[in-house]
Amino acid sequence: MSRTQILGTGSYAPARVLTNQDLEQLVDTSDTWIRERTGIQERRQAAPDEATSDLAVQASLHALQMAGVAPEDLDLIVVGTVTPDMPMPSCAALVQAKLGARRAFAFDVSAACAGALYALSVADQFVRTGQVKRALVVGAELLTRAVDWSDRNTCVLFGDGAGAMVLGPGPASDDSPETMAPRGILSTCLRTEGSMADLLCIPAGGSRTPVTADNVDANLHKLKMNGKEVFRFAVRALVESTQASLGAHGMHPGQVDHVIAHQANLRILEAVLQRLEIPREKCWLNLHKYGNTSSASLPMSLDEAQRAGRLKRGDVIAMMAIGAGMAWGSAVVRW
Ligand code: UT7
């Protein structure tokens, strides 16, 4: 079975910038608090006429261009999102239509901030088994429409964006010259702890609590989070899953060249890196510019690192992400 390779990456961030100073006008917060507690300086906000699939399409076009793959050659589209354009059909179906990817079957994966990592793992299975030749994986999120703009605990954290990856089977002979080790996705490790669902959720809008005027008045259709508990859990969980995905391939953190991580909070990342004994310089950081873009943040980071020339052929990348569910995981990729 040949390994899945990442043939192209792309990202898109809406043009409108919301700074910490802008948020000081909305809620009782300060630039200093947000920077010191999270590392975020600004985030992007989609234009009123932009929906999640529009962001996803822009990121996808960049990834397809880099991969040299035409939309009509795609066999599969998986979008990780919890803020689709509408409850149904899937965001992926809308992306398929907008790209003109007529041959691709398409579906969404709901794993919140771990959405792109879950989508990557799902698509990897299809590619490795030979069922599809070209897969598009997207993480796209428009969280500025899901946050409660009167809740300072959450509204300062999130932003909008999309990231995409084009996958395909690597040639069986494609080994990195230095180590003769296979390139591509080496392992993925996905985890879920559903008993912690209350820690981070959007209570209304589903079958349990449908959207009614009363529920909207009570802001139940907006995101709620127990940040402290999520923080505590996230550090332990990401360390364990990263060790597990490296271990599955007989590797250890010392062999990691780059960390491409979901960007929720700089302090979470620093704590994880410290426990794994991976130098901070190995982790691509962009949350100061975009805030927490949920499922978009991992593929956006990968694309930025790639376009900045940071990723060299044969480098080992540890990916990690965690979000509502709790759902989290890690992946190890040799570039
Ligand atoms: O995307 C995946 C899932 N999400 C995450 O991974 C997020 C995880 N959690 C976090 O990043 C952090 O817990 C937060 C950034 C959300 C909060 O940071 P914290 O250091 O855990 O702060 P806290 O919740 O313990 O709050 C400390 C204080 C509180 O005031 P009191 O009770 O000590 O008087 C809060 O009310 O900070 C207050 N506070 C704020 N102050 C100014 C909370 N939000 C703000 C704010 N501006 N925006």
Coordinates of C-alpha atoms and ligand atoms in Angstrom, one line a residue:
M1 CA 0.0 0.0 0.0
S2 CA 1.5 3.4 -1.0
R3 CA 1.5 6.2 1.5
T4 CA -0.6 9.3 1.1
Q5 CA 1.3 12.5 0.2
I6 CA 0.3 16.1 0.6
L7 CA 0.6 17.4 -2.9
G8 CA -0.6 20.9 -2.4
T9 CA -1.6 23.3 0.4
G10 CA -3.6 26.5 0.4
S11 CA -5.2 29.0 2.8
Y12 CA -7.5 32.0 2.8
A13 CA -8.1 34.7 5.4
P14 CA -10.9 37.3 4.9
A15 CA -9.6 40.8 4.4
R16 CA -11.3 42.5 7.4
V17 CA -9.0 42.7 10.4
L18 CA -10.5 43.0 13.9
T19 CA -7.8 44.1 16.4
N20 CA -7.8 43.7 20.2
Q21 CA -8.4 47.5 20.4
D22 CA -11.5 47.0 18.3
L23 CA -12.8 44.5 20.8
E24 CA -12.1 46.9 23.7
Q25 CA -14.9 48.9 22.3
L26 CA -17.3 45.9 22.4
V27 CA -16.7 44.2 25.8
D28 CA -14.8 44.8 29.0
T29 CA -11.4 43.6 27.9
S30 CA -8.0 44.9 27.1
D31 CA -5.3 44.4 24.5
T32 CA -2.9 43.5 27.3
W33 CA -5.2 40.8 28.8
I34 CA -5.8 39.2 25.4
R35 CA -2.1 39.2 24.4
E36 CA -0.9 38.0 27.7
R37 CA -3.5 35.3 28.3
T38 CA -3.7 34.0 24.7
G39 CA -1.0 35.5 22.4
I40 CA -3.7 36.9 20.0
Q41 CA -3.3 40.4 18.6
E42 CA -5.9 40.4 15.8
R43 CA -8.2 38.1 13.9
R44 CA -10.1 38.2 10.6
Q45 CA -13.8 38.6 10.0
A46 CA -15.6 37.4 6.9
A47 CA -17.5 40.0 4.8
P48 CA -21.3 39.9 5.2
D49 CA -21.7 38.2 1.8
E50 CA -19.0 35.5 2.6
A51 CA -20.0 32.1 3.9
T52 CA -17.9 29.2 5.0
S53 CA -17.9 27.5 1.6
D54 CA -16.6 30.7 0.0
L55 CA -13.6 30.7 2.3
A56 CA -13.1 27.0 1.7
V57 CA -13.1 27.5 -2.1
Q58 CA -10.5 30.2 -2.0
A59 CA -8.1 28.0 0.1
S60 CA -8.9 25.0 -2.1
L61 CA -8.0 26.9 -5.3
H62 CA -4.6 27.7 -3.9
A63 CA -4.0 24.1 -2.9
L64 CA -5.1 22.7 -6.2
Q65 CA -2.9 25.2 -8.1
M66 CA 0.2 24.1 -6.1
A67 CA -0.7 20.4 -6.6
G68 CA -1.3 20.9 -10.3
V69 CA -4.6 19.2 -9.9
A70 CA -7.8 20.3 -11.8
P71 CA -11.0 20.3 -9.8
E72 CA -12.6 17.8 -12.2
D73 CA -9.8 15.4 -11.3
L74 CA -10.8 15.3 -7.6
D75 CA -12.4 12.0 -6.4
L76 CA -13.1 13.1 -2.8
I77 CA -13.7 16.3 -0.9
V78 CA -13.8 16.2 2.9
V79 CA -14.5 19.5 4.8
G80 CA -13.9 19.7 8.5
T81 CA -16.3 22.4 9.9
V82 CA -18.7 23.1 12.6
T83 CA -19.9 26.3 11.0
P84 CA -21.2 25.1 7.6
D85 CA -23.2 27.5 5.4
M86 CA -26.4 25.8 6.6
P87 CA -27.3 22.6 8.5
M88 CA -27.8 20.7 5.3
P89 CA -26.6 20.0 2.7
S90 CA -22.9 19.7 3.7
C91 CA -20.5 22.5 3.2
A92 CA -18.4 20.0 1.2
A93 CA -21.3 19.6 -1.3
L94 CA -21.4 23.3 -1.8
V95 CA -17.6 23.4 -2.3
Q96 CA -17.8 20.6 -4.8
A97 CA -20.4 22.6 -6.9
K98 CA -18.4 25.9 -6.7
L99 CA -15.2 24.2 -7.7
G100 CA -16.9 22.2 -10.5
A101 CA -15.4 19.0 -9.0
R102 CA -18.1 17.0 -10.7
R103 CA -16.5 13.5 -10.1
A104 CA -15.9 14.0 -6.4
F105 CA -18.1 12.6 -3.7
A106 CA -18.1 15.1 -0.8
F107 CA -19.0 15.2 2.9
D108 CA -18.3 17.1 6.1
V109 CA -16.6 15.9 9.2
S110 CA -17.7 17.4 12.5
A111 CA -14.8 17.4 15.0
A112 CA -14.6 21.1 15.8
C113 CA -11.1 22.4 16.0
A114 CA -9.7 19.0 15.2
G115 CA -11.9 18.9 12.1
A116 CA -9.1 19.2 9.5
L117 CA -7.0 16.6 11.3
Y118 CA -10.0 14.2 11.4
A119 CA -10.7 15.0 7.7
L120 CA -7.0 14.4 6.8
S121 CA -7.1 11.0 8.5
V122 CA -10.4 10.0 6.8
A123 CA -9.1 11.0 3.4
D124 CA -5.8 9.2 4.0
Q125 CA -7.7 5.9 4.4
F126 CA -9.4 6.3 1.0
V127 CA -6.1 7.2 -0.7
R128 CA -4.1 4.5 0.9
T129 CA -6.6 1.8 0.0
G130 CA -6.6 3.0 -3.6
Q131 CA -10.3 3.9 -3.6
V132 CA -9.5 7.5 -4.5
K133 CA -6.5 9.0 -6.3
R134 CA -7.0 12.7 -5.6
A135 CA -8.6 14.0 -2.4
L136 CA -9.2 17.6 -1.2
V137 CA -9.2 18.1 2.6
V138 CA -10.4 21.4 3.9
G139 CA -10.7 23.0 7.3
A140 CA -13.0 26.1 7.0
E141 CA -14.7 28.0 9.8
L142 CA -16.6 31.2 10.2
L143 CA -16.7 31.4 14.0
T144 CA -17.3 35.2 14.2
R145 CA -20.9 34.3 13.4
A146 CA -21.1 31.6 16.1
V147 CA -19.7 33.6 19.0
D148 CA -21.6 35.7 21.5
W149 CA -20.3 39.2 21.0
S150 CA -21.3 40.1 24.5
D151 CA -19.3 37.3 26.1
R152 CA -15.7 38.4 26.7
N153 CA -14.7 34.9 27.7
T154 CA -15.1 33.7 24.1
C155 CA -15.5 36.5 21.6
V156 CA -11.9 37.7 21.9
L157 CA -10.6 34.3 20.9
F158 CA -12.0 33.3 17.6
G159 CA -11.6 34.3 13.9
D160 CA -12.5 33.2 10.4
G161 CA -10.4 31.4 7.8
A162 CA -9.9 28.3 5.7
G163 CA -7.0 26.0 4.9
A164 CA -6.8 23.2 2.3
M165 CA -4.6 20.2 1.4
V166 CA -4.6 18.1 -1.8
L167 CA -3.7 14.5 -1.2
G168 CA -2.7 11.7 -3.5
P169 CA -0.7 8.4 -3.4
G170 CA 3.0 8.8 -3.4
P171 CA 5.1 6.7 -5.7
A172 CA 6.2 3.5 -4.0
S173 CA 9.8 4.4 -4.8
D174 CA 9.6 7.9 -3.3
D175 CA 11.9 7.7 -0.3
S176 CA 13.7 10.7 1.2
P177 CA 17.3 10.7 0.1
E178 CA 18.8 11.2 3.6
T179 CA 17.1 8.5 5.5
M180 CA 15.5 6.3 2.8
A181 CA 12.4 6.6 4.9
P182 CA 9.0 6.8 3.2
R183 CA 7.5 10.2 2.7
G184 CA 3.8 11.2 3.3
I185 CA 1.4 10.6 6.1
L186 CA 3.2 8.1 8.4
S187 CA 0.5 7.8 11.1
T188 CA -2.6 9.5 12.5
C189 CA -4.1 9.1 15.9
L190 CA -7.6 10.3 16.7
R191 CA -9.2 10.5 20.1
T192 CA -12.6 11.5 21.5
E193 CA -13.9 12.0 25.0
G194 CA -17.7 12.6 24.7
S195 CA -18.3 12.8 28.4
M196 CA -16.7 16.3 28.2
A197 CA -19.1 17.6 25.5
D198 CA -20.5 20.3 27.8
L199 CA -17.1 22.0 28.1
L200 CA -17.3 23.6 24.7
C201 CA -20.6 23.6 22.7
I202 CA -23.3 25.5 20.9
P203 CA -26.3 24.4 22.8
A204 CA -29.2 25.3 20.4
G205 CA -29.7 24.7 16.8
G206 CA -30.0 20.9 16.8
S207 CA -32.6 18.4 17.7
R208 CA -32.1 18.7 21.5
T209 CA -32.7 22.4 21.6
P210 CA -34.1 23.7 18.4
V211 CA -33.8 27.4 17.5
T212 CA -36.7 29.3 18.9
A213 CA -37.1 33.0 19.6
D214 CA -36.7 32.3 23.3
N215 CA -33.5 30.3 22.8
V216 CA -32.1 33.0 20.6
D217 CA -33.0 35.6 23.2
A218 CA -31.0 33.5 25.7
N219 CA -28.1 33.3 23.2
L220 CA -28.2 29.5 23.3
H221 CA -27.4 29.4 19.6
K222 CA -23.9 30.8 20.4
L223 CA -20.7 29.2 21.5
K224 CA -20.2 28.5 25.2
M225 CA -16.9 27.4 26.7
N226 CA -15.4 26.5 30.0
G227 CA -11.9 27.8 28.9
K228 CA -10.0 26.8 32.0
E229 CA -11.1 23.2 31.9
V230 CA -10.5 23.0 28.1
F231 CA -7.1 24.4 28.6
R232 CA -6.2 21.9 31.3
F233 CA -7.4 18.9 29.3
A234 CA -5.9 20.1 26.0
V235 CA -2.3 20.1 27.3
R236 CA -2.5 16.5 28.6
A237 CA -4.4 15.2 25.6
L238 CA -2.1 16.7 22.9
V239 CA 1.0 15.4 24.6
E240 CA -0.4 11.9 24.8
S241 CA -1.7 11.7 21.2
T242 CA 1.5 13.2 19.8
Q243 CA 3.6 10.6 21.7
A244 CA 1.2 7.9 20.5
S245 CA 1.3 8.9 16.8
L246 CA 5.1 9.2 16.9
G247 CA 5.4 5.9 18.8
A248 CA 3.2 4.2 16.2
H249 CA 6.1 4.7 13.8
G250 CA 8.9 4.0 16.2
M251 CA 9.7 7.7 16.5
H252 CA 10.2 10.1 19.4
P253 CA 9.7 13.9 19.8
G254 CA 13.5 14.5 19.3
Q255 CA 13.0 13.5 15.7
V256 CA 10.4 16.2 15.0
D257 CA 11.5 19.0 12.7
H258 CA 8.3 21.0 12.7
V259 CA 5.1 21.2 14.7
I260 CA 2.0 22.3 12.9
A261 CA -0.7 22.7 15.5
H262 CA -4.2 24.0 16.0
Q263 CA -3.7 27.5 17.4
A264 CA -6.0 28.1 20.3
N265 CA -3.8 29.7 22.9
L266 CA 0.0 30.3 22.9
R267 CA 0.2 29.1 26.5
I268 CA -1.3 25.7 25.6
L269 CA 1.2 25.3 22.8
E270 CA 4.1 26.3 25.0
A271 CA 3.0 23.9 27.7
V272 CA 2.7 21.0 25.1
L273 CA 6.1 21.8 23.5
Q274 CA 7.8 22.0 26.9
R275 CA 6.4 18.6 28.0
L276 CA 7.4 17.0 24.7
E277 CA 10.8 18.8 24.9
I278 CA 10.4 20.2 21.4
P279 CA 12.0 23.7 21.0
R280 CA 9.3 26.4 20.5
E281 CA 11.1 27.6 17.3
K282 CA 10.0 24.4 15.6
C283 CA 6.3 25.3 16.0
W284 CA 4.7 27.5 13.3
L285 CA 2.8 30.3 15.0
N286 CA 0.1 32.5 13.5
L287 CA -2.5 32.9 16.2
H288 CA -1.3 36.5 16.8
K289 CA -2.7 37.3 13.3
Y290 CA -5.8 35.0 13.1
G291 CA -6.8 34.0 16.6
N292 CA -8.4 30.6 16.9
T293 CA -9.8 29.7 13.5
S294 CA -10.9 26.2 14.7
S295 CA -10.5 23.6 12.0
A296 CA -8.9 26.1 9.6
S297 CA -5.9 26.8 11.8
L298 CA -3.9 23.6 11.2
P299 CA -4.1 23.6 7.4
M300 CA -3.6 27.4 7.4
S301 CA -0.4 27.0 9.4
L302 CA 0.8 24.2 7.2
D303 CA 0.3 26.4 4.1
E304 CA 2.1 29.3 5.6
A305 CA 5.0 27.3 6.8
Q306 CA 5.2 25.6 3.3
R307 CA 5.0 28.9 1.4
A308 CA 7.6 30.5 3.7
G309 CA 10.1 27.7 2.6
R310 CA 10.3 26.2 6.1
L311 CA 9.4 22.6 5.1
K312 CA 12.2 20.7 3.4
R313 CA 11.8 17.4 1.7
G314 CA 12.2 14.6 4.2
D315 CA 11.4 16.8 7.2
V316 CA 9.3 15.2 10.0
I317 CA 6.1 17.2 10.8
A318 CA 4.1 16.5 14.0
M319 CA 0.5 17.8 13.6
M320 CA -1.9 18.2 16.5
A321 CA -5.3 19.6 17.2
I322 CA -8.0 19.6 19.8
G323 CA -11.5 21.0 20.1
A324 CA -15.1 20.4 21.2
G325 CA -16.2 16.9 21.7
M326 CA -13.6 16.7 23.2
A327 CA -12.1 15.6 19.9
W328 CA -8.4 15.6 19.3
G329 CA -5.6 13.9 17.6
S330 CA -2.1 14.0 16.1
A331 CA -0.5 13.0 12.8
V332 CA 3.1 12.4 11.7
V333 CA 4.0 13.4 8.2
R334 CA 7.3 13.1 6.4
W335 CA 7.3 16.1 3.9
Ligands
UT7_1 O1 -10.0 25.7 20.1 C1 -10.0 24.6 21.0 C2 -10.6 24.8 22.3 N1 -10.3 26.1 23.0 C3 -9.3 26.2 23.7 O2 -8.3 25.5 23.6 C4 -9.3 27.4 24.7 C5 -8.7 27.0 26.0 N2 -8.7 27.9 27.0 C6 -8.0 29.1 27.0 O3 -7.4 29.4 26.0 C7 -8.1 30.0 28.3 O4 -8.7 29.3 29.3 C8 -8.8 31.3 28.0 C9 -8.0 32.2 27.1 C10 -10.2 31.1 27.4 C11 -9.0 32.0 29.4 O5 -7.7 32.2 30.0 P1 -7.5 31.8 31.5 O6 -6.2 32.2 31.9 O7 -7.9 30.4 31.7 O8 -8.5 32.8 32.2 P2 -9.8 32.5 33.2 O9 -10.9 31.9 32.4 O10 -9.3 31.8 34.4 O11 -10.2 33.9 33.6 C12 -9.3 34.7 34.4 C13 -9.9 36.1 34.6 C14 -11.4 36.0 35.1 O12 -11.6 37.0 36.0 P3 -11.7 36.7 37.6 O13 -12.8 35.7 37.7 O14 -10.3 36.2 37.9 O15 -12.0 38.1 38.2 C15 -12.1 36.3 33.8 O16 -13.4 36.8 34.1 O17 -9.9 36.8 33.4 C16 -11.3 37.3 33.1 N3 -11.4 37.3 31.7 C17 -11.1 38.4 31.0 N4 -10.6 39.6 31.3 C18 -10.4 40.5 30.3 C19 -11.9 36.4 30.9 N5 -12.0 36.8 29.6 C20 -11.5 38.1 29.6 C21 -11.2 39.0 28.6 N6 -10.7 40.2 29.0 N7 -11.5 38.8 27.4

